[in-house]
CSV table of C-alpha atoms in Angstrom, one decimal:
chain,number,residue,atom,x,y,z
A,10,UNK,CA,30.0,24.0,-6.0
A,11,UNK,CA,26.4,24.0,-5.1
A,12,UNK,CA,26.1,20.3,-6.2
A,13,UNK,CA,28.2,19.4,-3.1
A,14,UNK,CA,25.1,19.6,-1.0
A,15,UNK,CA,24.3,15.9,-1.9
A,16,UNK,CA,27.4,14.4,-0.3
A,17,UNK,CA,26.9,16.8,2.7
A,18,UNK,CA,23.3,15.6,3.0
A,19,UNK,CA,24.5,11.9,3.1
A,20,UNK,CA,27.2,12.7,5.6
A,21,UNK,CA,24.7,14.5,7.9
A,22,UNK,CA,22.3,11.6,7.5
A,23,UNK,CA,24.9,9.0,8.4
A,24,UNK,CA,25.7,10.6,11.8
A,25,UNK,CA,22.1,10.2,12.9
A,26,UNK,CA,20.6,13.6,12.1
A,27,UNK,CA,16.8,13.3,11.6
A,28,UNK,CA,15.9,13.2,7.9
A,29,UNK,CA,13.8,16.4,7.9
A,30,UNK,CA,16.7,18.5,9.4
A,31,UNK,CA,19.2,16.9,7.0
A,32,UNK,CA,17.0,17.8,4.0
A,33,UNK,CA,16.9,21.4,5.0
A,34,UNK,CA,20.4,22.0,6.5
A,35,UNK,CA,22.5,20.5,3.7
A,36,UNK,CA,21.2,22.6,0.8
A,37,UNK,CA,20.7,25.6,3.1
A,38,UNK,CA,24.3,25.5,4.2
A,39,UNK,CA,25.7,25.2,0.6
A,40,UNK,CA,23.4,28.0,-0.6
A,41,UNK,CA,24.7,30.2,2.2
A,42,UNK,CA,28.4,29.3,1.5
A,43,UNK,CA,28.0,30.2,-2.2
A,44,UNK,CA,26.4,33.5,-1.3
A,45,UNK,CA,23.0,32.9,-2.8
A,46,UNK,CA,20.9,34.3,0.1
A,47,UNK,CA,17.9,34.8,-2.2
A,48,UNK,CA,17.8,31.1,-2.9
A,49,UNK,CA,17.9,30.5,0.9
A,50,UNK,CA,14.6,32.3,1.4
A,51,UNK,CA,13.1,30.4,-1.5
A,52,UNK,CA,14.3,27.1,0.1
A,53,UNK,CA,12.5,27.6,3.4
A,54,UNK,CA,9.4,29.2,1.7
A,55,UNK,CA,9.0,26.0,-0.3
A,56,UNK,CA,8.6,24.0,3.0
A,57,UNK,CA,5.2,25.6,3.4
A,58,UNK,CA,4.4,25.6,-0.4
A,59,UNK,CA,5.2,21.9,-0.5
A,60,UNK,CA,2.6,21.1,2.1
A,61,UNK,CA,-0.1,23.5,0.7
A,62,UNK,CA,-1.7,21.0,-1.7
A,63,UNK,CA,-5.2,19.7,-2.1
A,64,UNK,CA,-4.1,16.2,-3.3
A,65,UNK,CA,-1.8,15.9,-0.4
A,66,UNK,CA,-4.7,16.3,2.0
A,67,UNK,CA,-5.6,12.7,1.3
A,68,UNK,CA,-2.6,11.6,3.5
A,69,UNK,CA,-3.8,12.8,6.9
A,70,UNK,CA,-7.4,11.7,6.2
A,71,UNK,CA,-6.3,8.2,5.2
A,72,UNK,CA,-4.1,8.1,8.4
A,73,UNK,CA,-7.1,9.1,10.5
A,74,UNK,CA,-9.3,6.5,8.8
A,75,UNK,CA,-6.8,3.8,9.6
A,76,UNK,CA,-6.4,4.9,13.2
A,77,UNK,CA,-10.2,5.0,13.7
A,78,UNK,CA,-10.5,1.5,12.2
A,79,UNK,CA,-7.7,0.2,14.3
A,80,UNK,CA,-9.0,1.7,17.6
A,81,UNK,CA,-12.5,0.5,16.8
A,82,UNK,CA,-11.5,-3.1,16.9
A,83,UNK,CA,-11.4,-3.7,13.2
A,84,UNK,CA,-8.0,-5.4,13.4
A,85,UNK,CA,-9.4,-8.2,15.6
A,86,UNK,CA,-12.2,-8.8,13.2
A,87,UNK,CA,-9.9,-9.0,10.2
A,88,UNK,CA,-7.7,-11.5,12.0
A,89,UNK,CA,-10.7,-13.7,12.9
A,90,UNK,CA,-11.9,-13.5,9.3
A,91,UNK,CA,-8.4,-14.6,8.0
A,92,UNK,CA,-8.2,-17.4,10.6
A,93,UNK,CA,-11.5,-18.8,9.4
A,94,UNK,CA,-10.2,-19.0,5.8
A,95,UNK,CA,-6.5,-19.8,6.3
A,96,UNK,CA,-6.1,-21.2,9.8
A,97,UNK,CA,-6.4,-24.9,8.7
A,98,UNK,CA,-3.3,-24.8,6.4
A,99,UNK,CA,0.2,-26.0,7.4
A,100,UNK,CA,1.8,-22.9,8.8
A,101,UNK,CA,-1.7,-21.6,9.2
A,102,UNK,CA,-1.1,-18.6,11.5
A,103,UNK,CA,1.7,-17.4,9.2
A,104,UNK,CA,-0.7,-17.5,6.3
A,105,UNK,CA,-3.3,-15.7,8.4
A,106,UNK,CA,-0.7,-13.0,9.1
A,107,UNK,CA,-0.2,-12.5,5.4
A,108,UNK,CA,-3.9,-12.5,4.5
A,109,UNK,CA,-4.6,-10.0,7.4
A,110,UNK,CA,-1.9,-7.7,5.9
A,111,UNK,CA,-3.6,-7.8,2.5
A,112,UNK,CA,-6.9,-7.0,4.0
A,113,UNK,CA,-5.5,-4.3,6.4
A,114,UNK,CA,-3.7,-2.7,3.5
A,115,UNK,CA,-7.0,-1.6,2.1
A,116,UNK,CA,-7.7,0.3,5.4
A,117,UNK,CA,-4.5,2.0,6.4
A,118,UNK,CA,-2.1,2.1,3.5
A,119,UNK,CA,0.8,2.1,6.0
A,120,UNK,CA,3.5,-0.5,6.7
A,121,UNK,CA,4.2,0.8,10.1
A,122,UNK,CA,0.5,0.8,11.1
A,123,UNK,CA,0.2,-2.8,9.8
A,124,UNK,CA,3.2,-4.0,11.7
A,125,UNK,CA,2.1,-2.3,14.9
A,126,UNK,CA,-1.6,-3.3,14.8
A,127,UNK,CA,-1.3,-6.9,13.5
A,128,UNK,CA,2.0,-7.6,15.2
A,129,UNK,CA,0.6,-6.9,18.7
A,130,UNK,CA,-2.2,-9.4,18.0
A,131,UNK,CA,-0.5,-12.1,15.9
A,132,UNK,CA,3.1,-12.3,17.2
A,133,UNK,CA,2.0,-13.5,20.7
A,134,UNK,CA,-0.6,-15.8,19.2
A,135,UNK,CA,2.0,-17.4,16.8
A,136,UNK,CA,4.5,-17.8,19.6
A,137,UNK,CA,1.9,-19.5,21.8
A,138,UNK,CA,1.1,-21.8,18.9
A,139,UNK,CA,4.7,-23.0,18.6
A,140,UNK,CA,6.3,-20.6,16.2
A,141,UNK,CA,9.6,-19.0,17.2
A,142,UNK,CA,9.4,-15.3,18.1
A,143,UNK,CA,11.9,-14.3,15.4
A,144,UNK,CA,9.9,-16.1,12.7
A,145,UNK,CA,6.6,-14.4,13.8
A,146,UNK,CA,8.3,-11.0,13.8
A,147,UNK,CA,9.9,-11.6,10.4
A,148,UNK,CA,6.7,-12.6,8.6
A,149,UNK,CA,4.9,-9.7,10.2
A,150,UNK,CA,7.5,-7.2,9.0
A,151,UNK,CA,7.7,-8.8,5.5
A,152,UNK,CA,4.0,-8.9,4.9
A,153,UNK,CA,3.5,-5.4,6.2
A,154,UNK,CA,5.1,-3.9,3.1
A,155,UNK,CA,1.9,-4.9,1.3
A,156,UNK,CA,0.2,-2.0,3.1
A,157,UNK,CA,1.7,0.9,1.0
A,158,UNK,CA,1.4,-1.1,-2.3
A,159,UNK,CA,-2.4,-2.0,-2.2
A,160,UNK,CA,-4.5,1.2,-2.3
A,161,UNK,CA,-4.9,3.5,-0.5
A,162,UNK,CA,-1.2,4.1,-0.4
A,163,UNK,CA,0.5,7.1,1.2
A,164,UNK,CA,3.7,6.9,-0.8
A,165,UNK,CA,1.8,6.7,-4.1
A,166,UNK,CA,-0.1,9.9,-3.1
A,167,UNK,CA,3.3,11.5,-2.5
A,168,UNK,CA,4.7,10.3,-5.8
A,169,UNK,CA,1.7,11.5,-7.7
A,170,UNK,CA,2.0,14.9,-6.0
A,171,UNK,CA,5.7,15.3,-6.8
A,172,UNK,CA,5.6,14.0,-10.3
A,173,UNK,CA,2.2,15.3,-11.4
A,174,UNK,CA,0.7,11.8,-12.1
A,175,UNK,CA,-2.8,10.6,-11.5
A,176,UNK,CA,-3.3,9.2,-8.0
A,177,UNK,CA,-6.2,7.0,-9.3
A,178,UNK,CA,-3.9,5.5,-11.9
A,179,UNK,CA,-1.2,4.7,-9.3
A,180,UNK,CA,-3.9,3.2,-7.0
A,181,UNK,CA,-5.2,0.9,-9.7
A,182,UNK,CA,-1.6,0.0,-10.8
A,183,UNK,CA,-0.8,-1.1,-7.2
A,184,UNK,CA,-3.5,-3.7,-6.8
A,185,UNK,CA,-2.0,-6.7,-8.7
A,186,UNK,CA,1.6,-6.1,-7.5
A,187,UNK,CA,0.4,-6.0,-3.8
A,188,UNK,CA,-1.6,-9.2,-4.2
A,189,UNK,CA,1.4,-10.8,-6.0
A,190,UNK,CA,3.6,-10.0,-3.1
A,191,UNK,CA,1.1,-11.6,-0.7
A,192,UNK,CA,0.8,-14.8,-2.9
A,193,UNK,CA,4.6,-15.0,-3.1
A,194,UNK,CA,4.9,-14.8,0.7
A,195,UNK,CA,2.2,-17.5,1.1
A,196,UNK,CA,4.0,-19.8,-1.3
A,197,UNK,CA,7.3,-19.3,0.6
A,198,UNK,CA,5.6,-20.1,3.9
A,199,UNK,CA,4.1,-23.3,2.4
A,200,UNK,CA,7.6,-24.3,1.2
A,201,UNK,CA,9.1,-23.6,4.6
A,202,UNK,CA,6.3,-25.4,6.4
A,203,UNK,CA,7.6,-29.0,5.8
A,204,UNK,CA,11.3,-28.2,5.9
A,205,UNK,CA,11.2,-26.3,9.2
A,206,UNK,CA,8.3,-28.3,10.6
A,207,UNK,CA,6.0,-25.3,11.1
A,208,UNK,CA,3.1,-26.0,13.5
A,209,UNK,CA,0.1,-27.7,12.1
A,210,UNK,CA,-3.1,-25.8,12.6
A,211,UNK,CA,-6.9,-26.2,12.3
A,212,UNK,CA,-9.5,-23.9,11.1
A,213,UNK,CA,-10.0,-21.3,13.9
A,214,UNK,CA,-13.7,-20.4,14.3
A,215,UNK,CA,-14.7,-19.2,17.7
A,216,UNK,CA,-17.9,-20.9,18.9
A,217,UNK,CA,-21.2,-19.4,19.9
A,218,UNK,CA,-20.5,-16.0,18.3
A,219,UNK,CA,-23.2,-13.4,18.2
A,220,UNK,CA,-23.8,-10.4,16.0
A,221,UNK,CA,-25.9,-7.3,16.5
A,222,UNK,CA,-29.1,-7.1,14.4
A,223,UNK,CA,-28.1,-4.0,12.5
A,224,UNK,CA,-24.7,-5.5,11.6
A,225,UNK,CA,-26.4,-8.7,10.5
A,226,UNK,CA,-28.7,-6.9,8.1
A,227,UNK,CA,-26.0,-4.6,6.8
A,228,UNK,CA,-23.7,-7.4,6.1
A,229,UNK,CA,-26.5,-9.4,4.4
A,230,UNK,CA,-27.3,-6.6,2.0
A,231,UNK,CA,-23.7,-5.5,1.4
A,232,UNK,CA,-22.2,-8.9,0.6
A,233,UNK,CA,-24.9,-9.4,-2.0
A,234,UNK,CA,-24.2,-6.0,-3.6
A,235,UNK,CA,-20.5,-6.7,-3.5
A,236,UNK,CA,-20.9,-10.1,-5.2
A,237,UNK,CA,-23.2,-8.5,-7.8
A,238,UNK,CA,-20.5,-5.9,-8.5
A,239,UNK,CA,-17.9,-8.7,-8.9
A,240,UNK,CA,-20.2,-10.5,-11.4
A,241,UNK,CA,-20.8,-7.2,-13.2
A,242,UNK,CA,-17.0,-6.6,-13.5
A,243,UNK,CA,-16.5,-10.1,-14.9
A,244,UNK,CA,-19.4,-9.6,-17.3
A,245,UNK,CA,-18.1,-6.3,-18.6
A,246,UNK,CA,-14.6,-7.7,-19.0
A,247,UNK,CA,-15.9,-10.6,-21.1
A,248,UNK,CA,-18.1,-8.3,-23.2
A,249,UNK,CA,-15.2,-5.9,-23.7
A,250,UNK,CA,-13.0,-8.6,-25.2
A,251,UNK,CA,-16.0,-10.0,-27.2
A,252,UNK,CA,-16.8,-6.5,-28.6
A,253,UNK,CA,-20.3,-6.3,-27.1
A,254,UNK,CA,-21.6,-2.9,-26.2
A,255,UNK,CA,-22.3,-1.9,-22.6
A,256,UNK,CA,-26.0,-2.3,-21.7
A,257,UNK,CA,-27.9,1.0,-21.4
A,258,UNK,CA,-31.1,2.2,-19.7
A,259,UNK,CA,-33.5,-0.5,-18.7
A,260,UNK,CA,-31.3,-3.1,-20.2
A,261,UNK,CA,-28.6,-2.1,-17.7
A,262,UNK,CA,-31.1,-2.1,-14.8
A,263,UNK,CA,-32.4,-5.5,-15.8
A,264,UNK,CA,-28.9,-7.0,-16.1
A,265,UNK,CA,-27.9,-5.7,-12.6
A,266,UNK,CA,-31.2,-7.0,-11.2
A,267,UNK,CA,-30.6,-10.5,-12.6
A,268,UNK,CA,-27.0,-10.5,-11.2
A,269,UNK,CA,-28.4,-9.4,-7.8
A,270,UNK,CA,-30.9,-12.2,-7.7
A,271,UNK,CA,-28.3,-14.7,-8.7
A,272,UNK,CA,-26.0,-13.4,-5.9
A,273,UNK,CA,-28.9,-13.8,-3.4
A,274,UNK,CA,-29.6,-17.4,-4.3
A,275,UNK,CA,-25.9,-18.2,-4.3
A,276,UNK,CA,-25.5,-17.1,-0.7
A,277,UNK,CA,-28.7,-18.9,0.3
A,278,UNK,CA,-27.1,-22.1,-1.1
A,279,UNK,CA,-23.9,-21.3,0.6
A,280,UNK,CA,-25.6,-21.2,4.0
A,281,UNK,CA,-26.3,-24.9,3.7
A,282,UNK,CA,-22.6,-25.9,3.4
A,283,UNK,CA,-20.9,-23.8,6.1
A,284,UNK,CA,-21.4,-23.7,9.9
A,285,UNK,CA,-23.4,-20.9,11.6
A,286,UNK,CA,-20.2,-19.8,13.5
A,287,UNK,CA,-18.3,-19.5,10.2
A,288,UNK,CA,-21.1,-17.4,8.7
A,289,UNK,CA,-21.0,-15.0,11.7
A,290,UNK,CA,-17.3,-14.6,11.5
A,291,UNK,CA,-17.6,-13.8,7.8
A,292,UNK,CA,-20.5,-11.4,8.4
A,293,UNK,CA,-18.4,-9.5,11.0
A,294,UNK,CA,-15.7,-9.0,8.4
A,295,UNK,CA,-18.1,-7.6,5.7
A,296,UNK,CA,-18.8,-4.1,7.1
A,297,UNK,CA,-15.1,-3.2,7.8
A,298,UNK,CA,-14.0,-4.5,4.4
A,299,UNK,CA,-16.3,-2.0,2.7
A,300,UNK,CA,-13.7,0.7,3.2
A,301,UNK,CA,-11.4,-0.2,0.3
A,302,UNK,CA,-14.4,-1.0,-1.8
A,303,UNK,CA,-15.9,2.5,-1.2
A,304,UNK,CA,-12.5,4.2,-1.9
A,305,UNK,CA,-11.7,2.3,-5.1
A,306,UNK,CA,-15.3,2.1,-6.2
A,307,UNK,CA,-15.8,5.8,-5.8
A,308,UNK,CA,-12.6,6.6,-7.7
A,309,UNK,CA,-13.4,4.1,-10.5
A,310,UNK,CA,-16.9,5.3,-11.0
A,311,UNK,CA,-15.7,8.9,-11.1
A,312,UNK,CA,-17.8,10.3,-8.3
A,313,UNK,CA,-14.8,11.0,-6.0
A,314,UNK,CA,-11.3,12.2,-6.2
A,315,UNK,CA,-8.8,10.3,-4.0
A,316,UNK,CA,-8.8,13.3,-1.6
A,317,UNK,CA,-12.6,13.2,-1.4
A,318,UNK,CA,-12.5,9.4,-1.0
A,319,UNK,CA,-10.2,9.8,2.0
A,320,UNK,CA,-12.7,12.0,3.8
A,321,UNK,CA,-15.5,9.6,2.9
A,322,UNK,CA,-13.3,6.8,4.4
A,323,UNK,CA,-13.0,8.7,7.7
A,324,UNK,CA,-16.8,9.3,7.8
A,325,UNK,CA,-17.5,5.6,7.1
A,326,UNK,CA,-14.9,4.5,9.7
A,327,UNK,CA,-16.5,6.7,12.3
A,328,UNK,CA,-20.0,5.5,11.4
A,329,UNK,CA,-19.0,1.9,11.6
A,330,UNK,CA,-16.9,2.2,14.8
A,331,UNK,CA,-19.3,4.4,16.8
A,332,UNK,CA,-22.8,3.5,15.7
A,333,UNK,CA,-22.6,0.0,14.2
A,334,UNK,CA,-19.9,-1.8,16.1
A,335,UNK,CA,-20.1,0.6,19.1
A,336,UNK,CA,-16.5,-0.2,19.8
A,337,UNK,CA,-15.2,3.5,19.8
A,338,UNK,CA,-16.2,6.0,22.4
A,339,UNK,CA,-15.9,9.8,21.9
A,340,UNK,CA,-13.2,9.8,24.6
A,341,UNK,CA,-11.2,7.3,22.5
A,342,UNK,CA,-11.8,9.5,19.5
A,343,UNK,CA,-9.9,12.5,20.9
A,344,UNK,CA,-6.9,10.2,21.5
A,345,UNK,CA,-7.3,9.0,17.9
A,346,UNK,CA,-7.3,12.6,16.7
A,347,UNK,CA,-4.1,13.3,18.7
A,348,UNK,CA,-2.2,10.3,17.4
A,349,UNK,CA,-3.3,11.0,13.8
A,350,UNK,CA,-2.4,14.7,14.0
A,351,UNK,CA,1.1,13.9,15.3
A,352,UNK,CA,1.7,11.2,12.6
A,353,UNK,CA,0.3,13.5,9.9
A,354,UNK,CA,2.4,16.5,11.0
A,355,UNK,CA,5.6,14.4,10.9
A,356,UNK,CA,4.9,13.1,7.4
A,357,UNK,CA,3.8,16.5,6.0
A,358,UNK,CA,6.8,18.3,7.5
A,359,UNK,CA,9.0,15.6,5.8
A,360,UNK,CA,7.2,16.2,2.5
A,361,UNK,CA,7.6,20.0,2.8
A,362,UNK,CA,11.3,19.6,3.6
A,363,UNK,CA,11.8,17.2,0.7
A,364,UNK,CA,10.0,19.5,-1.8
A,365,UNK,CA,12.4,22.3,-0.7
A,366,UNK,CA,15.3,19.9,-1.1
A,367,UNK,CA,14.0,19.1,-4.6
A,368,UNK,CA,14.1,22.8,-5.5
A,369,UNK,CA,17.8,23.0,-4.9
A,370,UNK,CA,18.3,19.7,-6.8
A,371,UNK,CA,16.7,21.3,-9.8
A,372,UNK,CA,18.8,24.6,-9.6
A,373,UNK,CA,22.1,22.9,-8.9
A,374,UNK,CA,22.2,20.8,-12.1
A,375,UNK,CA,22.4,17.5,-10.1
A,376,UNK,CA,19.5,16.1,-12.1
A,377,UNK,CA,21.3,16.6,-15.4
A,378,UNK,CA,24.5,15.2,-14.0
A,379,UNK,CA,22.7,12.1,-12.7
A,380,UNK,CA,21.0,11.6,-16.1
A,381,UNK,CA,24.2,11.8,-18.0
A,382,UNK,CA,25.8,9.2,-15.6
A,383,UNK,CA,22.9,6.8,-15.8
A,384,UNK,CA,22.5,7.0,-19.6
A,385,UNK,CA,26.3,6.6,-20.0
A,386,UNK,CA,26.2,3.2,-18.3
A,387,UNK,CA,24.2,1.5,-21.1
A,388,UNK,CA,21.9,2.2,-24.0
A,389,UNK,CA,19.7,-0.9,-23.2
A,390,UNK,CA,16.6,0.1,-21.3
A,391,UNK,CA,16.4,-3.4,-19.7
A,392,UNK,CA,19.9,-3.1,-18.3
A,393,UNK,CA,19.2,0.4,-17.0
A,394,UNK,CA,16.0,-0.8,-15.3
A,395,UNK,CA,18.0,-3.6,-13.7
A,396,UNK,CA,20.6,-1.2,-12.4
A,397,UNK,CA,18.0,1.3,-11.1
A,398,UNK,CA,16.3,-1.4,-9.2
A,399,UNK,CA,19.7,-2.2,-7.5
A,400,UNK,CA,20.1,1.5,-6.7
A,401,UNK,CA,16.6,1.9,-5.3
A,402,UNK,CA,17.0,-1.2,-3.2
A,403,UNK,CA,20.2,0.1,-1.6
A,404,UNK,CA,18.6,3.6,-1.1
A,405,UNK,CA,15.6,1.9,0.6
A,406,UNK,CA,17.9,0.3,3.1
A,407,UNK,CA,18.9,3.6,4.5
A,408,UNK,CA,16.2,6.2,3.6
A,409,UNK,CA,12.5,6.1,4.2
A,410,UNK,CA,10.2,5.7,1.2
A,411,UNK,CA,8.6,9.1,1.3
A,412,UNK,CA,11.8,11.3,1.2
A,413,UNK,CA,13.4,8.9,-1.2
A,414,UNK,CA,10.6,9.3,-3.7
A,415,UNK,CA,10.5,13.1,-3.4
A,416,UNK,CA,14.3,13.4,-3.8
A,417,UNK,CA,14.9,10.8,-6.5
A,418,UNK,CA,11.6,10.9,-8.4
A,419,UNK,CA,12.2,14.1,-10.2
A,420,UNK,CA,15.7,13.0,-11.1
A,421,UNK,CA,15.0,9.4,-12.2
A,422,UNK,CA,11.4,9.6,-13.5
A,423,UNK,CA,12.1,11.8,-16.6
A,424,UNK,CA,15.2,9.7,-17.5
A,425,UNK,CA,13.2,6.5,-17.8
A,426,UNK,CA,10.2,8.1,-19.5
A,427,UNK,CA,12.6,9.3,-22.2
A,428,UNK,CA,13.8,5.7,-22.8
A,429,UNK,CA,10.2,4.5,-23.2
A,430,UNK,CA,9.0,3.4,-19.7
A,431,UNK,CA,5.4,4.5,-19.0
A,432,UNK,CA,5.4,7.1,-16.1
A,433,UNK,CA,2.9,5.0,-14.2
A,434,UNK,CA,4.9,1.9,-14.6
A,435,UNK,CA,8.1,3.6,-13.3
A,436,UNK,CA,6.1,5.0,-10.4
A,437,UNK,CA,5.1,1.4,-9.4
A,438,UNK,CA,8.6,0.1,-9.8
A,439,UNK,CA,10.0,2.9,-7.6
A,440,UNK,CA,7.2,2.7,-5.0
A,441,UNK,CA,7.3,-1.1,-4.6
A,442,UNK,CA,11.1,-1.1,-4.5
A,443,UNK,CA,11.4,1.6,-1.8
A,444,UNK,CA,8.5,0.0,0.1
A,445,UNK,CA,10.4,-3.3,0.3
A,446,UNK,CA,13.3,-1.2,1.7
A,447,UNK,CA,11.2,-0.6,4.8
A,448,UNK,CA,11.7,-4.2,5.8
A,449,UNK,CA,15.4,-4.4,4.6
A,450,UNK,CA,18.3,-4.3,7.0
A,451,UNK,CA,20.1,-2.4,8.4
A,452,UNK,CA,17.7,0.7,8.7
A,453,UNK,CA,14.3,-0.7,7.6
A,454,UNK,CA,11.7,1.1,9.7
A,455,UNK,CA,9.3,-1.8,10.1
A,456,UNK,CA,12.1,-4.0,11.4
A,457,UNK,CA,12.5,-1.7,14.4
A,458,UNK,CA,8.7,-1.6,14.9
A,459,UNK,CA,8.5,-5.4,14.7
A,460,UNK,CA,11.4,-5.5,17.2
A,461,UNK,CA,9.6,-3.2,19.6
A,462,UNK,CA,6.3,-5.2,19.4
A,463,UNK,CA,8.0,-8.6,19.6
A,464,UNK,CA,10.8,-7.7,22.0
A,465,UNK,CA,13.2,-9.5,19.7
A,466,UNK,CA,16.5,-8.1,18.5
A,467,UNK,CA,16.6,-6.4,15.2
A,468,UNK,CA,19.6,-8.4,14.1
A,469,UNK,CA,17.7,-11.7,14.8
A,470,UNK,CA,14.7,-10.6,12.8
A,471,UNK,CA,16.9,-9.4,10.0
A,472,UNK,CA,18.3,-12.9,9.5
A,473,UNK,CA,14.9,-14.5,9.7
A,474,UNK,CA,13.3,-12.2,7.1
A,475,UNK,CA,15.8,-12.9,4.3
A,476,UNK,CA,13.8,-15.7,2.6
A,477,UNK,CA,10.8,-13.4,2.5
A,478,UNK,CA,12.8,-10.5,1.1
A,479,UNK,CA,14.1,-12.8,-1.6
A,480,UNK,CA,10.4,-13.4,-2.7
A,481,UNK,CA,9.7,-9.6,-2.7
A,482,UNK,CA,12.8,-8.9,-4.8
A,483,UNK,CA,11.6,-11.5,-7.4
A,484,UNK,CA,8.2,-9.7,-7.5
A,485,UNK,CA,10.0,-6.4,-8.0
A,486,UNK,CA,11.8,-7.8,-11.1
A,487,UNK,CA,8.6,-9.3,-12.4
A,488,UNK,CA,6.7,-6.0,-12.3
A,489,UNK,CA,9.8,-4.3,-13.8
A,490,UNK,CA,10.2,-6.5,-16.8
A,491,UNK,CA,6.5,-7.5,-17.3
A,492,UNK,CA,4.6,-4.2,-17.4
A,493,UNK,CA,1.3,-6.0,-18.0
A,494,UNK,CA,1.3,-7.1,-14.3
A,495,UNK,CA,0.8,-3.5,-13.0
A,496,UNK,CA,-0.5,-1.7,-16.0
A,497,UNK,CA,-3.5,-3.9,-17.1
A,498,UNK,CA,-5.9,-2.7,-14.3
A,499,UNK,CA,-5.4,1.0,-14.9
A,500,UNK,CA,-5.6,0.4,-18.7
A,501,UNK,CA,-8.9,-1.4,-18.3
A,502,UNK,CA,-10.1,1.3,-16.0
A,503,UNK,CA,-9.1,4.0,-18.6
A,504,UNK,CA,-6.8,5.9,-16.2
A,505,UNK,CA,-3.7,5.9,-18.5
A,506,UNK,CA,-5.1,8.6,-20.8
A,507,UNK,CA,-4.3,6.6,-24.0
A,508,UNK,CA,-5.9,7.5,-27.2
A,509,UNK,CA,-8.6,4.9,-28.3
A,510,UNK,CA,-6.8,4.3,-31.6
A,511,UNK,CA,-3.6,2.9,-30.1
A,512,UNK,CA,-3.2,-0.7,-28.9
A,513,UNK,CA,-2.8,-2.2,-25.5
A,514,UNK,CA,1.0,-2.7,-25.6
A,515,UNK,CA,1.6,0.7,-27.2
A,516,UNK,CA,-0.3,2.3,-24.3
A,517,UNK,CA,1.4,0.5,-21.4
A,518,UNK,CA,4.9,0.5,-22.9
A,519,UNK,CA,5.0,3.5,-25.3
A,520,UNK,CA,8.8,3.3,-26.2
A,521,UNK,CA,11.1,6.3,-26.6
A,522,UNK,CA,9.4,9.5,-27.8
A,523,UNK,CA,10.3,10.6,-31.3
A,524,UNK,CA,13.1,13.1,-31.7
């Protein structure tokens, strides 16, 4: 009888009860009805236990870092940086919107923050440039789902916490799928540009720009170090496939020095082919864009855990906003703390309630029943993956990604690991699918945020977003049936924990475990 809490939960949710209360009331009521009062105390004790977690501390810190960056004027700099690169293309501001979402994803990891911050800047600009308001709101909502896919990602932190996976592995696995979503949306905009006569544009570079001396020198040094790091990554990738050993000692120092000198002379040459205003716009984007580099670099090198990286991101965001850009006052900072605290409290309370809900799922036998039903549909893993994508897409229409992951992850994850899907691969499938659900009618959260920002009806935006949703669905199926897309980066970074004697395909797609 206890298993009836699942239909009760859905019924309570459908009448408009907030998710956190539905998560606690439905199982609590059924436990009380069945006379298991002891389980009732365990249920509500798990609300606190579900929040009391060191890896989960990364969530509020990443939220705070994103809020500091946004209030510190970083959003405007990212938009100007994107306009300088993409503004000259047909449908240029729509392309700028997508590129800005890709860049902003590395700062906030939140689709809602992306829609709110970029939408308030770009939707009025696109409307002024000749785009319809519904199109501007639709592309803003569609591109905002890139935020939780490219690291740092809040929902991947939640998945890793619930399922006991490596946060670093999930972060690495999300890089290529997030970029692939962005490229797909850009291709769709380009295809729509001629058919729907989207406005022509020109490269937007504001004239007579200035930059503070400290920011000038910081950007000059950092961009050379970044390019040296990119060259080193390419060099190591080539030497890895060629079977050449990694340089050690003074050989390593000499190699890095040569790459740094090459990077310097490359940018000296580049100065001769671009305008001074274009150079300043790019320099203004360098310092803010170090945030994802610091986060991912620190995790890759192994000097920081994701939680420690989140605190470093907050410190860097404060340093840049207060002392370098001087765009954030201490009075603003207290408001930032308040907004971040409220957002973090709501998310963590949701996580705690969902963990308590998961406890009842485990004791009720619902997981076993669900596994029997799913495995009874087909013995072909590819068909099961197709069906589970449909299920997750429908769930994402009505339920936020965080609660959906906590509720369904422990039920579905072990099923697909048992049929041979790598746990990190399934994590990416589930995370990307539910993230796209944030922009899917009828209950997609970012649709409502985009509606608020643009003052356009949700129904109108929902029709306009359909071509972009189609692109994102195609990407979901690509990463589902081609595991190399998401698994290559964590494999090369050695975050999958595979034994050195097994091959690439055996690592990323292990197959069913032996009986």
